[in-house]
Tab-separated table of C-alpha atoms in Angstrom:
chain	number	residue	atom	x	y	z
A	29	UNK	CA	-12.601	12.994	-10.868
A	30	UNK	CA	-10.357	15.023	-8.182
A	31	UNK	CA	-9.355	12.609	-5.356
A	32	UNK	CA	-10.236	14.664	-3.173
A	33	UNK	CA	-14.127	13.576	-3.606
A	34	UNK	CA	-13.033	10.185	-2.410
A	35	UNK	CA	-11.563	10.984	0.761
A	36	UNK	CA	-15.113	10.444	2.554
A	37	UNK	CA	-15.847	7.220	1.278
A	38	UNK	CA	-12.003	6.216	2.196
A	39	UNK	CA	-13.238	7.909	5.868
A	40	UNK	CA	-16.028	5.943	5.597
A	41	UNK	CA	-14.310	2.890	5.192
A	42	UNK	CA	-11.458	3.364	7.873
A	43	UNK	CA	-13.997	3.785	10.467
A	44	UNK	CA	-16.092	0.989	9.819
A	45	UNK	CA	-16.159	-2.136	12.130
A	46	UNK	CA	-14.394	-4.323	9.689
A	47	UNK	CA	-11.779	-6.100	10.201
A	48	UNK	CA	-8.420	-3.916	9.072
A	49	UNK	CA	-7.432	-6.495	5.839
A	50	UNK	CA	-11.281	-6.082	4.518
A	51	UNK	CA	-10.322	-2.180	4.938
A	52	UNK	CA	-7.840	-2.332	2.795
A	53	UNK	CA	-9.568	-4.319	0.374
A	54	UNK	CA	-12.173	-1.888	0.211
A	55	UNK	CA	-9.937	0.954	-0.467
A	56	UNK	CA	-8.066	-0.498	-3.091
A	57	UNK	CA	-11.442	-0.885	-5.216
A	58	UNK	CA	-13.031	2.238	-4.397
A	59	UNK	CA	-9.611	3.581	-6.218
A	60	UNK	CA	-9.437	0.862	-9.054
A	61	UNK	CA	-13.212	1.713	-9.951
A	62	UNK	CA	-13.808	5.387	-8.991
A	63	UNK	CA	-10.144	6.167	-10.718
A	64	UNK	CA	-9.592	6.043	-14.042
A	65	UNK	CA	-5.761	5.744	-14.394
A	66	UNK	CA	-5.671	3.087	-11.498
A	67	UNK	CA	-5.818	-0.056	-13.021
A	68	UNK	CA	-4.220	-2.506	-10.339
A	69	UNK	CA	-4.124	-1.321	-6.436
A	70	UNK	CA	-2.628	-3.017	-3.733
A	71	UNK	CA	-1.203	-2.821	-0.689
A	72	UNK	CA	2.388	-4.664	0.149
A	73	UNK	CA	3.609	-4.993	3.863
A	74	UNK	CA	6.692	-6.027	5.474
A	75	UNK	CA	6.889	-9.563	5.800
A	76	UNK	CA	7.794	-10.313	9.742
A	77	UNK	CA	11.403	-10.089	10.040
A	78	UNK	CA	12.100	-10.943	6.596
A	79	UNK	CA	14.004	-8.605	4.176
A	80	UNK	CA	10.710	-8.102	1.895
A	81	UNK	CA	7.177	-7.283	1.000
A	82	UNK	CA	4.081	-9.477	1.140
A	83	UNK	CA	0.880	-8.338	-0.678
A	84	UNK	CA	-1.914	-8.283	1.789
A	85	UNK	CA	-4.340	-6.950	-0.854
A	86	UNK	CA	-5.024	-5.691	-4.134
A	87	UNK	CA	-7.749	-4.686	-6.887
A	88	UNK	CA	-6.765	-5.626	-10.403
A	89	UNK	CA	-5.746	-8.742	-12.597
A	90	UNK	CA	-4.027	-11.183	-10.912
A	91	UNK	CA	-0.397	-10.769	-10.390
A	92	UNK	CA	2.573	-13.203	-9.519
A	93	UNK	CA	4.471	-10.858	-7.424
A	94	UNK	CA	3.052	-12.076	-3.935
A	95	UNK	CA	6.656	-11.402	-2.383
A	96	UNK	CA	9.020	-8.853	-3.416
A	97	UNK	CA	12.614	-8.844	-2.151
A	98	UNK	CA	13.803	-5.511	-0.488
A	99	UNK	CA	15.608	-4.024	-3.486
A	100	UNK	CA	14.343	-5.447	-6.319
A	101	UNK	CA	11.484	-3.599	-8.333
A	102	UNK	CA	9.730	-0.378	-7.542
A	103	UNK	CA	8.274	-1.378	-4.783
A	104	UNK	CA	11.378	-3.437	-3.234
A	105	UNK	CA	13.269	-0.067	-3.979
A	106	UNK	CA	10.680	1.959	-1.421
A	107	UNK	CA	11.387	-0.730	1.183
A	108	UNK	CA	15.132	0.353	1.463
A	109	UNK	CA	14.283	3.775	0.568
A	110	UNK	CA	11.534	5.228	2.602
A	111	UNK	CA	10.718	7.627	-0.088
A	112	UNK	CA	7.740	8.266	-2.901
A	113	UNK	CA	8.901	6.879	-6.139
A	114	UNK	CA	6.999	7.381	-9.496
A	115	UNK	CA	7.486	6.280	-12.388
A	116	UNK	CA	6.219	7.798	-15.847
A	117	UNK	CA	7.559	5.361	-18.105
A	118	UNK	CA	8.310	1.692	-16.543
A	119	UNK	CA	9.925	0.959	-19.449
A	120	UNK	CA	12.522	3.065	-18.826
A	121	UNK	CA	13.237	1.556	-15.361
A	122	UNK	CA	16.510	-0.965	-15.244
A	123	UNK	CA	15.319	-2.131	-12.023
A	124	UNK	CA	11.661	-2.736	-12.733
A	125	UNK	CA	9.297	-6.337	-11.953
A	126	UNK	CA	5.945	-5.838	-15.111
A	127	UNK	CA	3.365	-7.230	-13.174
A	128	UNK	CA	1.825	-6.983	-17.015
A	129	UNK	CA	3.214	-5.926	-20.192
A	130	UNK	CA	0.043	-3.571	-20.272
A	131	UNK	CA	1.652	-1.519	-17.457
A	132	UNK	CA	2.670	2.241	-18.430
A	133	UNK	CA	3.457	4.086	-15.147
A	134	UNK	CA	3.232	2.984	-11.518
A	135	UNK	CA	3.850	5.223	-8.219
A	136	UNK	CA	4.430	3.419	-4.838
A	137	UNK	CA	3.552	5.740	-1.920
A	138	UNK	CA	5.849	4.105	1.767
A	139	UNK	CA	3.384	3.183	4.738
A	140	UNK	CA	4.763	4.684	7.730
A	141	UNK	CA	3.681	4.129	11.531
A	142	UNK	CA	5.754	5.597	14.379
A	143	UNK	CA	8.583	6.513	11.333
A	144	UNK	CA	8.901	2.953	10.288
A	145	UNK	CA	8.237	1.946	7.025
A	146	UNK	CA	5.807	-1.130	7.369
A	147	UNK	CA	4.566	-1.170	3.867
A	148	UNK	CA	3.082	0.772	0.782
A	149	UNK	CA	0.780	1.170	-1.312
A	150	UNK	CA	1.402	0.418	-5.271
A	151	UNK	CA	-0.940	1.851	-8.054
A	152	UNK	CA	-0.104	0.790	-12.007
A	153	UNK	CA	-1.579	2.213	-14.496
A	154	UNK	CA	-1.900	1.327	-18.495
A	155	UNK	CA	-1.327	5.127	-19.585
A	156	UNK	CA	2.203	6.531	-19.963
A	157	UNK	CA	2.472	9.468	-17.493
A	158	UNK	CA	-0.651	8.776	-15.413
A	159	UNK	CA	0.296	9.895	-11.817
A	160	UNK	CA	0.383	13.937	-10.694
A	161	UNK	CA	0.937	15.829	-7.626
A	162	UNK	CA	-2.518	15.258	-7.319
A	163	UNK	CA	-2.232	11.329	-6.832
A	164	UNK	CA	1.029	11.764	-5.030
A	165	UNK	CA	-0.704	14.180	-2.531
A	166	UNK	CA	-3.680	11.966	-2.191
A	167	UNK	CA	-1.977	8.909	-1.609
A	168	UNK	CA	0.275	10.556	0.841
A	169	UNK	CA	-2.820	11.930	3.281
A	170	UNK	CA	-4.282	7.449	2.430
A	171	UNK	CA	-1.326	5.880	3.758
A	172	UNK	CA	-1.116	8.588	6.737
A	173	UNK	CA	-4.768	7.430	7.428
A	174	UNK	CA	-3.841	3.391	6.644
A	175	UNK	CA	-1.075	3.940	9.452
A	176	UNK	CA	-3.897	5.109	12.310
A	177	UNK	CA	-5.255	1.265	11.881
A	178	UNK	CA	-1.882	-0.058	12.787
């Protein structure tokens, strides 16, 4: 499926008169079920003042990882720096947090309102590889509309 087919439903969704976490929640399973190579979505935001990430929401098998300290994992290492990070091969990663041991690939996209990274959103997928231009792209124009509800 090209991603671009989903960007009306995500429109869709934004603009509805829900509440912005039940948003969020929406978009993550539109992407878990309408993409194949998405197998957990979620969404991970600053946590007040605190150096690290709180997940607000996600689509996928439960995972541990409810706080993430700035630094540490793929997504901690997007918190400090501000840029799209994705991984083919986890495996490969020193600095890496398996939210499963069925995880192949994972690419964290930075949230950004007014130029400050407030949070991200983190796809993992069980295929080696999974994540193109295409995703990157797509996930890029998502967050840019996330950051209008903020």
């Amino acid at each position: 499926m090209s991603l671009s087919l989903l960007k009306p439903e995500i429109e869709t969704i934004l603009s509805s008169e829900e509440t912005v976490d039940s948003k969020l929640e929406n978009i993550c399973h539109v992407l878990k079920q309408n993409v194949k190579h998405y197998d957990w979505v979620g969404f991970y935001f600053k946590n007040g003042d605190k150096p690290e990430l709180k997940l607000k929401t996600y689509a996928g098998k439960p995972t541990d990882h409810i706080i993430i300290p700035f630094g540490k994992g793929i997504c901690g290492q997007v918190a400090v720096s501000n840029e799209n990070f994705l991984v083919e091969d986890v495996s490969a990663q020193d600095n890496y947090i398996a939210c499963s041991i069925d995880v192949k690939s994972e690419i964290v996209i930075p949230l950004f309102v007014n130029g400050e990274n407030i949070g991200q959103i983190d796809i993992d997928s069980n295929t080696a590889n999974a994540f193109t231009q295409e995703d990157k792209n797509f996930l890029v124009w998502l967050n840019a509309e996330v950051a209008k509800l903020y």
